[in-house]
mmCIF file with all atom_site columns, C-alpha atoms in Angstrom:
data_model
loop_
_atom_site.group_PDB
_atom_site.id
_atom_site.type_symbol
_atom_site.label_atom_id
_atom_site.label_alt_id
_atom_site.label_comp_id
_atom_site.label_asym_id
_atom_site.label_entity_id
_atom_site.label_seq_id
_atom_site.pdbx_PDB_ins_code
_atom_site.Cartn_x
_atom_site.Cartn_y
_atom_site.Cartn_z
_atom_site.occupancy
_atom_site.B_iso_or_equiv
_atom_site.pdbx_formal_charge
_atom_site.auth_seq_id
_atom_site.auth_comp_id
_atom_site.auth_asym_id
_atom_site.auth_atom_id
_atom_site.pdbx_PDB_model_num
ATOM 1   C CA . MET A 1 1   ? 21.780  -51.140 47.994 1.00 0.00 ? 1   MET A CA 1
ATOM 2   C CA . HIS A 1 2   ? 21.398  -49.791 51.537 1.00 0.00 ? 2   HIS A CA 1
ATOM 3   C CA . PRO A 1 3   ? 17.838  -48.674 52.445 1.00 0.00 ? 3   PRO A CA 1
ATOM 4   C CA . LEU A 1 4   ? 19.011  -45.148 53.343 1.00 0.00 ? 4   LEU A CA 1
ATOM 5   C CA . ILE A 1 5   ? 20.648  -44.657 49.961 1.00 0.00 ? 5   ILE A CA 1
ATOM 6   C CA . GLU A 1 6   ? 17.512  -45.938 48.206 1.00 0.00 ? 6   GLU A CA 1
ATOM 7   C CA . HIS A 1 7   ? 15.450  -43.520 50.292 1.00 0.00 ? 7   HIS A CA 1
ATOM 8   C CA . ILE A 1 8   ? 17.714  -40.581 49.430 1.00 0.00 ? 8   ILE A CA 1
ATOM 9   C CA . GLN A 1 9   ? 17.472  -41.452 45.732 1.00 0.00 ? 9   GLN A CA 1
ATOM 10  C CA . LYS A 1 10  ? 13.692  -41.691 45.932 1.00 0.00 ? 10  LYS A CA 1
ATOM 11  C CA . MET A 1 11  ? 13.195  -38.453 47.894 1.00 0.00 ? 11  MET A CA 1
ATOM 12  C CA . THR A 1 12  ? 15.624  -36.345 45.862 1.00 0.00 ? 12  THR A CA 1
ATOM 13  C CA . ASP A 1 13  ? 15.010  -38.015 42.495 1.00 0.00 ? 13  ASP A CA 1
ATOM 14  C CA . ASN A 1 14  ? 18.790  -38.295 42.156 1.00 0.00 ? 14  ASN A CA 1
ATOM 15  C CA . ARG A 1 15  ? 20.420  -41.588 41.100 1.00 0.00 ? 15  ARG A CA 1
ATOM 16  C CA . GLU A 1 16  ? 23.999  -40.261 41.480 1.00 0.00 ? 16  GLU A CA 1
ATOM 17  C CA . VAL A 1 17  ? 24.205  -40.680 45.257 1.00 0.00 ? 17  VAL A CA 1
ATOM 18  C CA . ASP A 1 18  ? 27.622  -41.385 46.793 1.00 0.00 ? 18  ASP A CA 1
ATOM 19  C CA . GLY A 1 19  ? 26.356  -44.029 49.193 1.00 0.00 ? 19  GLY A CA 1
ATOM 20  C CA . GLU A 1 20  ? 29.738  -45.007 50.569 1.00 0.00 ? 20  GLU A CA 1
ATOM 21  C CA . ASN A 1 21  ? 30.517  -41.420 51.518 1.00 0.00 ? 21  ASN A CA 1
ATOM 22  C CA . ILE A 1 22  ? 27.096  -40.800 53.076 1.00 0.00 ? 22  ILE A CA 1
ATOM 23  C CA . LEU A 1 23  ? 27.083  -44.031 55.091 1.00 0.00 ? 23  LEU A CA 1
ATOM 24  C CA . SER A 1 24  ? 30.537  -43.192 56.494 1.00 0.00 ? 24  SER A CA 1
ATOM 25  C CA . PHE A 1 25  ? 28.868  -40.520 58.663 1.00 0.00 ? 25  PHE A CA 1
ATOM 26  C CA . PHE A 1 26  ? 26.620  -43.088 60.415 1.00 0.00 ? 26  PHE A CA 1
ATOM 27  C CA . ASP A 1 27  ? 26.990  -45.840 62.982 1.00 0.00 ? 27  ASP A CA 1
ATOM 28  C CA . THR A 1 28  ? 24.744  -48.902 63.038 1.00 0.00 ? 28  THR A CA 1
ATOM 29  C CA . ARG A 1 29  ? 23.084  -49.882 66.321 1.00 0.00 ? 29  ARG A CA 1
ATOM 30  C CA . SER A 1 30  ? 20.594  -52.532 67.352 1.00 0.00 ? 30  SER A CA 1
ATOM 31  C CA . PHE A 1 31  ? 18.066  -52.276 70.161 1.00 0.00 ? 31  PHE A CA 1
ATOM 32  C CA . ARG A 1 32  ? 15.805  -54.799 71.841 1.00 0.00 ? 32  ARG A CA 1
ATOM 33  C CA . LYS A 1 33  ? 12.075  -54.330 72.241 1.00 0.00 ? 33  LYS A CA 1
ATOM 34  C CA . LYS A 1 34  ? 11.328  -51.683 74.929 1.00 0.00 ? 34  LYS A CA 1
ATOM 35  C CA . ASP A 1 35  ? 14.904  -50.297 74.950 1.00 0.00 ? 35  ASP A CA 1
ATOM 36  C CA . LEU A 1 36  ? 15.133  -46.514 75.247 1.00 0.00 ? 36  LEU A CA 1
ATOM 37  C CA . LEU A 1 37  ? 17.260  -44.885 72.557 1.00 0.00 ? 37  LEU A CA 1
ATOM 38  C CA . GLN A 1 38  ? 16.740  -41.397 74.022 1.00 0.00 ? 38  GLN A CA 1
ATOM 39  C CA . GLU A 1 39  ? 15.640  -40.483 77.536 1.00 0.00 ? 39  GLU A CA 1
ATOM 40  C CA . GLU A 1 40  ? 13.755  -37.386 78.584 1.00 0.00 ? 40  GLU A CA 1
ATOM 41  C CA . GLY A 1 41  ? 16.062  -35.017 80.444 1.00 0.00 ? 41  GLY A CA 1
ATOM 42  C CA . LYS A 1 42  ? 19.246  -36.295 78.766 1.00 0.00 ? 42  LYS A CA 1
ATOM 43  C CA . LEU A 1 43  ? 21.209  -34.504 76.063 1.00 0.00 ? 43  LEU A CA 1
ATOM 44  C CA . CYS A 1 44  ? 19.979  -35.344 72.599 1.00 0.00 ? 44  CYS A CA 1
ATOM 45  C CA . ALA A 1 45  ? 22.912  -35.936 70.250 1.00 0.00 ? 45  ALA A CA 1
ATOM 46  C CA . SER A 1 46  ? 21.525  -38.649 67.949 1.00 0.00 ? 46  SER A CA 1
ATOM 47  C CA . TYR A 1 47  ? 19.247  -38.751 64.928 1.00 0.00 ? 47  TYR A CA 1
ATOM 48  C CA . PHE A 1 48  ? 17.921  -42.227 64.088 1.00 0.00 ? 48  PHE A CA 1
ATOM 49  C CA . PHE A 1 49  ? 17.115  -43.691 60.671 1.00 0.00 ? 49  PHE A CA 1
ATOM 50  C CA . VAL A 1 50  ? 15.138  -46.923 61.056 1.00 0.00 ? 50  VAL A CA 1
ATOM 51  C CA . VAL A 1 51  ? 16.595  -49.729 58.945 1.00 0.00 ? 51  VAL A CA 1
ATOM 52  C CA . LYS A 1 52  ? 14.433  -52.424 60.559 1.00 0.00 ? 52  LYS A CA 1
ATOM 53  C CA . GLY A 1 53  ? 11.890  -52.220 63.358 1.00 0.00 ? 53  GLY A CA 1
ATOM 54  C CA . CYS A 1 54  ? 9.702   -49.577 64.921 1.00 0.00 ? 54  CYS A CA 1
ATOM 55  C CA . LEU A 1 55  ? 10.284  -46.609 67.255 1.00 0.00 ? 55  LEU A CA 1
ATOM 56  C CA . ARG A 1 56  ? 8.011   -44.255 69.109 1.00 0.00 ? 56  ARG A CA 1
ATOM 57  C CA . LEU A 1 57  ? 8.552   -40.771 70.530 1.00 0.00 ? 57  LEU A CA 1
ATOM 58  C CA . PHE A 1 58  ? 6.622   -40.036 73.724 1.00 0.00 ? 58  PHE A CA 1
ATOM 59  C CA . PHE A 1 59  ? 6.510   -38.051 76.948 1.00 0.00 ? 59  PHE A CA 1
ATOM 60  C CA . ILE A 1 60  ? 4.956   -38.582 80.368 1.00 0.00 ? 60  ILE A CA 1
ATOM 61  C CA . ASP A 1 61  ? 2.174   -36.080 81.088 1.00 0.00 ? 61  ASP A CA 1
ATOM 62  C CA . ASN A 1 62  ? 1.323   -34.469 84.456 1.00 0.00 ? 62  ASN A CA 1
ATOM 63  C CA . ASN A 1 63  ? -0.971  -37.404 85.280 1.00 0.00 ? 63  ASN A CA 1
ATOM 64  C CA . GLY A 1 64  ? 1.805   -39.927 84.730 1.00 0.00 ? 64  GLY A CA 1
ATOM 65  C CA . LEU A 1 65  ? 0.347   -41.142 81.431 1.00 0.00 ? 65  LEU A CA 1
ATOM 66  C CA . GLU A 1 66  ? 2.442   -41.786 78.334 1.00 0.00 ? 66  GLU A CA 1
ATOM 67  C CA . GLN A 1 67  ? 1.544   -39.554 75.390 1.00 0.00 ? 67  GLN A CA 1
ATOM 68  C CA . THR A 1 68  ? 2.862   -40.877 72.075 1.00 0.00 ? 68  THR A CA 1
ATOM 69  C CA . LEU A 1 69  ? 3.497   -38.228 69.420 1.00 0.00 ? 69  LEU A CA 1
ATOM 70  C CA . GLN A 1 70  ? 5.290   -40.061 66.616 1.00 0.00 ? 70  GLN A CA 1
ATOM 71  C CA . PHE A 1 71  ? 6.145   -43.460 65.237 1.00 0.00 ? 71  PHE A CA 1
ATOM 72  C CA . ALA A 1 72  ? 8.950   -44.443 62.895 1.00 0.00 ? 72  ALA A CA 1
ATOM 73  C CA . LEU A 1 73  ? 8.966   -47.627 60.834 1.00 0.00 ? 73  LEU A CA 1
ATOM 74  C CA . GLU A 1 74  ? 11.523  -48.655 58.240 1.00 0.00 ? 74  GLU A CA 1
ATOM 75  C CA . ASN A 1 75  ? 12.928  -45.710 56.241 1.00 0.00 ? 75  ASN A CA 1
ATOM 76  C CA . TRP A 1 76  ? 11.631  -43.126 58.725 1.00 0.00 ? 76  TRP A CA 1
ATOM 77  C CA . TRP A 1 77  ? 13.676  -40.778 60.887 1.00 0.00 ? 77  TRP A CA 1
ATOM 78  C CA . MET A 1 78  ? 13.255  -39.937 64.559 1.00 0.00 ? 78  MET A CA 1
ATOM 79  C CA . THR A 1 79  ? 14.779  -37.583 67.111 1.00 0.00 ? 79  THR A CA 1
ATOM 80  C CA . ASP A 1 80  ? 13.769  -34.717 69.376 1.00 0.00 ? 80  ASP A CA 1
ATOM 81  C CA . LEU A 1 81  ? 14.653  -32.324 66.573 1.00 0.00 ? 81  LEU A CA 1
ATOM 82  C CA . ASP A 1 82  ? 14.690  -29.144 68.676 1.00 0.00 ? 82  ASP A CA 1
ATOM 83  C CA . ALA A 1 83  ? 16.997  -30.682 71.291 1.00 0.00 ? 83  ALA A CA 1
ATOM 84  C CA . PHE A 1 84  ? 19.172  -32.304 68.593 1.00 0.00 ? 84  PHE A CA 1
ATOM 85  C CA . ARG A 1 85  ? 19.657  -28.997 66.753 1.00 0.00 ? 85  ARG A CA 1
ATOM 86  C CA . SER A 1 86  ? 20.213  -26.889 69.862 1.00 0.00 ? 86  SER A CA 1
ATOM 87  C CA . GLY A 1 87  ? 22.285  -29.312 71.944 1.00 0.00 ? 87  GLY A CA 1
ATOM 88  C CA . ARG A 1 88  ? 19.719  -29.184 74.749 1.00 0.00 ? 88  ARG A CA 1
ATOM 89  C CA . ARG A 1 89  ? 18.231  -31.910 76.866 1.00 0.00 ? 89  ARG A CA 1
ATOM 90  C CA . SER A 1 90  ? 15.402  -33.852 75.296 1.00 0.00 ? 90  SER A CA 1
ATOM 91  C CA . VAL A 1 91  ? 11.834  -33.399 76.472 1.00 0.00 ? 91  VAL A CA 1
ATOM 92  C CA . TYR A 1 92  ? 10.906  -36.773 74.925 1.00 0.00 ? 92  TYR A CA 1
ATOM 93  C CA . ASN A 1 93  ? 11.736  -40.444 75.173 1.00 0.00 ? 93  ASN A CA 1
ATOM 94  C CA . ILE A 1 94  ? 12.395  -42.597 72.129 1.00 0.00 ? 94  ILE A CA 1
ATOM 95  C CA . GLN A 1 95  ? 11.663  -46.292 72.567 1.00 0.00 ? 95  GLN A CA 1
ATOM 96  C CA . ALA A 1 96  ? 11.981  -49.389 70.392 1.00 0.00 ? 96  ALA A CA 1
ATOM 97  C CA . LEU A 1 97  ? 8.575   -51.054 70.074 1.00 0.00 ? 97  LEU A CA 1
ATOM 98  C CA . GLU A 1 98  ? 10.184  -54.157 68.584 1.00 0.00 ? 98  GLU A CA 1
ATOM 99  C CA . ALA A 1 99  ? 13.717  -55.352 67.915 1.00 0.00 ? 99  ALA A CA 1
ATOM 100 C CA . THR A 1 100 ? 15.114  -52.463 65.893 1.00 0.00 ? 100 THR A CA 1
ATOM 101 C CA . GLU A 1 101 ? 18.199  -51.670 63.829 1.00 0.00 ? 101 GLU A CA 1
ATOM 102 C CA . VAL A 1 102 ? 19.003  -48.014 63.210 1.00 0.00 ? 102 VAL A CA 1
ATOM 103 C CA . LEU A 1 103 ? 21.608  -45.840 61.612 1.00 0.00 ? 103 LEU A CA 1
ATOM 104 C CA . VAL A 1 104 ? 22.751  -43.237 64.136 1.00 0.00 ? 104 VAL A CA 1
ATOM 105 C CA . LEU A 1 105 ? 23.798  -39.780 62.991 1.00 0.00 ? 105 LEU A CA 1
ATOM 106 C CA . THR A 1 106 ? 25.424  -37.685 65.715 1.00 0.00 ? 106 THR A CA 1
ATOM 107 C CA . THR A 1 107 ? 25.032  -33.906 65.805 1.00 0.00 ? 107 THR A CA 1
ATOM 108 C CA . LYS A 1 108 ? 28.681  -33.454 64.839 1.00 0.00 ? 108 LYS A CA 1
ATOM 109 C CA . ASN A 1 109 ? 28.344  -35.859 61.902 1.00 0.00 ? 109 ASN A CA 1
ATOM 110 C CA . TYR A 1 110 ? 25.044  -34.298 60.838 1.00 0.00 ? 110 TYR A CA 1
ATOM 111 C CA . ILE A 1 111 ? 26.731  -30.911 60.458 1.00 0.00 ? 111 ILE A CA 1
ATOM 112 C CA . ALA A 1 112 ? 29.699  -32.458 58.644 1.00 0.00 ? 112 ALA A CA 1
ATOM 113 C CA . LEU A 1 113 ? 27.423  -34.484 56.353 1.00 0.00 ? 113 LEU A CA 1
ATOM 114 C CA . LEU A 1 114 ? 25.486  -31.388 55.296 1.00 0.00 ? 114 LEU A CA 1
ATOM 115 C CA . GLU A 1 115 ? 28.707  -29.465 54.665 1.00 0.00 ? 115 GLU A CA 1
ATOM 116 C CA . ASN A 1 116 ? 30.293  -32.379 52.788 1.00 0.00 ? 116 ASN A CA 1
ATOM 117 C CA . THR A 1 117 ? 27.291  -33.471 50.713 1.00 0.00 ? 117 THR A CA 1
ATOM 118 C CA . PRO A 1 118 ? 24.999  -30.706 49.374 1.00 0.00 ? 118 PRO A CA 1
ATOM 119 C CA . LEU A 1 119 ? 22.449  -33.289 48.225 1.00 0.00 ? 119 LEU A CA 1
ATOM 120 C CA . MET A 1 120 ? 21.766  -34.061 51.891 1.00 0.00 ? 120 MET A CA 1
ATOM 121 C CA . GLU A 1 121 ? 20.626  -30.459 52.464 1.00 0.00 ? 121 GLU A CA 1
ATOM 122 C CA . LYS A 1 122 ? 17.908  -31.057 49.867 1.00 0.00 ? 122 LYS A CA 1
ATOM 123 C CA . TYR A 1 123 ? 17.093  -34.489 51.286 1.00 0.00 ? 123 TYR A CA 1
ATOM 124 C CA . PHE A 1 124 ? 16.602  -33.237 54.846 1.00 0.00 ? 124 PHE A CA 1
ATOM 125 C CA . ARG A 1 125 ? 14.620  -30.201 53.653 1.00 0.00 ? 125 ARG A CA 1
ATOM 126 C CA . LEU A 1 126 ? 12.238  -32.511 51.822 1.00 0.00 ? 126 LEU A CA 1
ATOM 127 C CA . MET A 1 127 ? 12.010  -34.782 54.869 1.00 0.00 ? 127 MET A CA 1
ATOM 128 C CA . TYR A 1 128 ? 11.241  -31.847 57.189 1.00 0.00 ? 128 TYR A CA 1
ATOM 129 C CA . GLU A 1 129 ? 8.581   -30.517 54.830 1.00 0.00 ? 129 GLU A CA 1
ATOM 130 C CA . ARG A 1 130 ? 6.927   -33.917 54.709 1.00 0.00 ? 130 ARG A CA 1
ATOM 131 C CA . ALA A 1 131 ? 7.085   -34.360 58.490 1.00 0.00 ? 131 ALA A CA 1
ATOM 132 C CA . TYR A 1 132 ? 5.694   -30.875 59.125 1.00 0.00 ? 132 TYR A CA 1
ATOM 133 C CA . SER A 1 133 ? 2.795   -31.500 56.772 1.00 0.00 ? 133 SER A CA 1
ATOM 134 C CA . ALA A 1 134 ? 2.022   -34.838 58.458 1.00 0.00 ? 134 ALA A CA 1
ATOM 135 C CA . SER A 1 135 ? 2.120   -33.166 61.865 1.00 0.00 ? 135 SER A CA 1
ATOM 136 C CA . LEU A 1 136 ? -0.337  -30.474 60.795 1.00 0.00 ? 136 LEU A CA 1
ATOM 137 C CA . ASN A 1 137 ? -2.645  -33.087 59.286 1.00 0.00 ? 137 ASN A CA 1
ATOM 138 C CA . ARG A 1 138 ? -2.613  -35.061 62.543 1.00 0.00 ? 138 ARG A CA 1
ATOM 139 C CA . VAL A 1 139 ? -3.560  -31.994 64.601 1.00 0.00 ? 139 VAL A CA 1
ATOM 140 C CA . ARG A 1 140 ? -6.361  -31.133 62.178 1.00 0.00 ? 140 ARG A CA 1
ATOM 141 C CA . MET A 1 141 ? -7.592  -34.705 62.161 1.00 0.00 ? 141 MET A CA 1
ATOM 142 C CA . ILE A 1 142 ? -7.692  -35.002 65.963 1.00 0.00 ? 142 ILE A CA 1
ATOM 143 C CA . SER A 1 143 ? -9.320  -31.570 66.330 1.00 0.00 ? 143 SER A CA 1
ATOM 144 C CA . ARG A 1 144 ? -12.070 -31.952 63.726 1.00 0.00 ? 144 ARG A CA 1
ATOM 145 C CA . MET A 1 145 ? -12.945 -35.562 63.101 1.00 0.00 ? 145 MET A CA 1
ATOM 146 C CA . PRO A 1 146 ? -15.078 -37.949 65.142 1.00 0.00 ? 146 PRO A CA 1
ATOM 147 C CA . LYS A 1 147 ? -12.939 -40.567 66.873 1.00 0.00 ? 147 LYS A CA 1
ATOM 148 C CA . ASN A 1 148 ? -14.204 -43.493 64.809 1.00 0.00 ? 148 ASN A CA 1
ATOM 149 C CA . GLU A 1 149 ? -13.297 -41.611 61.602 1.00 0.00 ? 149 GLU A CA 1
ATOM 150 C CA . ILE A 1 150 ? -9.824  -40.837 62.969 1.00 0.00 ? 150 ILE A CA 1
ATOM 151 C CA . TYR A 1 151 ? -9.225  -44.536 63.483 1.00 0.00 ? 151 TYR A CA 1
ATOM 152 C CA . GLU A 1 152 ? -10.631 -45.474 60.067 1.00 0.00 ? 152 GLU A CA 1
ATOM 153 C CA . LEU A 1 153 ? -8.461  -42.894 58.314 1.00 0.00 ? 153 LEU A CA 1
ATOM 154 C CA . PHE A 1 154 ? -5.353  -43.945 60.230 1.00 0.00 ? 154 PHE A CA 1
ATOM 155 C CA . GLU A 1 155 ? -6.051  -47.600 59.492 1.00 0.00 ? 155 GLU A CA 1
ATOM 156 C CA . SER A 1 156 ? -6.497  -46.918 55.773 1.00 0.00 ? 156 SER A CA 1
ATOM 157 C CA . LYS A 1 157 ? -3.371  -44.736 55.469 1.00 0.00 ? 157 LYS A CA 1
ATOM 158 C CA . TYR A 1 158 ? -1.083  -46.784 57.737 1.00 0.00 ? 158 TYR A CA 1
ATOM 159 C CA . PRO A 1 159 ? -2.291  -50.402 57.882 1.00 0.00 ? 159 PRO A CA 1
ATOM 160 C CA . GLU A 1 160 ? 1.202   -51.585 58.830 1.00 0.00 ? 160 GLU A CA 1
ATOM 161 C CA . PHE A 1 161 ? 0.975   -49.664 62.114 1.00 0.00 ? 161 PHE A CA 1
ATOM 162 C CA . ILE A 1 162 ? -2.258  -51.336 63.188 1.00 0.00 ? 162 ILE A CA 1
ATOM 163 C CA . GLN A 1 163 ? -0.571  -54.755 63.191 1.00 0.00 ? 163 GLN A CA 1
ATOM 164 C CA . ARG A 1 164 ? 2.716   -53.697 64.767 1.00 0.00 ? 164 ARG A CA 1
ATOM 165 C CA . ILE A 1 165 ? 1.817   -51.205 67.476 1.00 0.00 ? 165 ILE A CA 1
ATOM 166 C CA . PRO A 1 166 ? 0.387   -52.251 70.847 1.00 0.00 ? 166 PRO A CA 1
ATOM 167 C CA . GLN A 1 167 ? -3.190  -51.072 71.329 1.00 0.00 ? 167 GLN A CA 1
ATOM 168 C CA . LYS A 1 168 ? -2.398  -48.974 74.431 1.00 0.00 ? 168 LYS A CA 1
ATOM 169 C CA . ILE A 1 169 ? 0.317   -47.053 72.556 1.00 0.00 ? 169 ILE A CA 1
ATOM 170 C CA . LEU A 1 170 ? -1.803  -46.616 69.429 1.00 0.00 ? 170 LEU A CA 1
ATOM 171 C CA . ALA A 1 171 ? -4.650  -45.270 71.573 1.00 0.00 ? 171 ALA A CA 1
ATOM 172 C CA . SER A 1 172 ? -2.271  -42.738 73.144 1.00 0.00 ? 172 SER A CA 1
ATOM 173 C CA . PHE A 1 173 ? -1.168  -41.564 69.687 1.00 0.00 ? 173 PHE A CA 1
ATOM 174 C CA . LEU A 1 174 ? -4.740  -41.187 68.423 1.00 0.00 ? 174 LEU A CA 1
ATOM 175 C CA . GLY A 1 175 ? -5.900  -39.356 71.557 1.00 0.00 ? 175 GLY A CA 1
ATOM 176 C CA . PHE A 1 176 ? -8.097  -42.251 72.752 1.00 0.00 ? 176 PHE A CA 1
ATOM 177 C CA . THR A 1 177 ? -8.228  -44.277 75.920 1.00 0.00 ? 177 THR A CA 1
ATOM 178 C CA . PRO A 1 178 ? -7.206  -47.930 75.416 1.00 0.00 ? 178 PRO A CA 1
ATOM 179 C CA . GLU A 1 179 ? -10.735 -48.933 76.442 1.00 0.00 ? 179 GLU A CA 1
ATOM 180 C CA . TYR A 1 180 ? -12.297 -46.730 73.764 1.00 0.00 ? 180 TYR A CA 1
ATOM 181 C CA . LEU A 1 181 ? -10.013 -48.154 71.085 1.00 0.00 ? 181 LEU A CA 1
ATOM 182 C CA . SER A 1 182 ? -10.828 -51.696 72.192 1.00 0.00 ? 182 SER A CA 1
ATOM 183 C CA . GLU A 1 183 ? -14.559 -50.972 72.015 1.00 0.00 ? 183 GLU A CA 1
ATOM 184 C CA . LEU A 1 184 ? -14.186 -49.299 68.616 1.00 0.00 ? 184 LEU A CA 1
ATOM 185 C CA . ARG A 1 185 ? -12.292 -52.293 67.218 1.00 0.00 ? 185 ARG A CA 1
ATOM 186 C CA . LYS A 1 186 ? -14.885 -54.672 68.667 1.00 0.00 ? 186 LYS A CA 1
ATOM 187 C CA . LYS A 1 187 ? -17.742 -52.752 66.998 1.00 0.00 ? 187 LYS A CA 1
ATOM 188 C CA . ARG A 1 188 ? -15.895 -52.721 63.648 1.00 0.00 ? 188 ARG A CA 1
ATOM 189 C CA . VAL A 1 189 ? -15.461 -56.504 63.789 1.00 0.00 ? 189 VAL A CA 1
ATOM 190 C CA . GLU A 1 190 ? -19.130 -56.962 64.673 1.00 0.00 ? 190 GLU A CA 1
ATOM 191 C CA . ASN A 1 191 ? -20.223 -54.689 61.797 1.00 0.00 ? 191 ASN A CA 1
ATOM 192 C CA . LYS A 1 192 ? -18.069 -56.640 59.311 1.00 0.00 ? 192 LYS A CA 1
ATOM 193 C CA . GLN A 1 193 ? -19.679 -59.913 60.423 1.00 0.00 ? 193 GLN A CA 1
ATOM 194 C CA . VAL A 1 194 ? -23.221 -58.619 59.825 1.00 0.00 ? 194 VAL A CA 1
#
């Protein structure tokens, strides 16, 4: 069974999913490591479901530094949702952090899919609720917790990210400098050896 259909079944608790119909609204694309799927300043007309690989959503700040806001591993979605919904230009870049295969849902097909398949309305609502909650938790975490605790919590909740995401990019996501993250990791290794 296709990973998207499994994910829809899991999220909606519905085993009667018409996978063939749903998948007909998507195109499959592959990207190499470091390829940009979406560029800042360009129209955003694609919503990506990660079948295999890893994506990140980021922007360049006023100091020329990359600020990573989101990651997407297998079975996660990614787009600049505001630009996708409104047909505006994206304020973010989306980049493959490793060789990645995605399902691409265009804006036109997204609208048609929701009209054609009511279950998908429920699925996307549940996905948005989950993403919103995660976003709020991240803001709270970065605002209230000491940096070492932020890293420890992230590592415990998302161990797969620690192995797959370059340190510089992970530091950007956590609100650290790469040097601070390197020092923090070094201290954790030293403490484990004692």
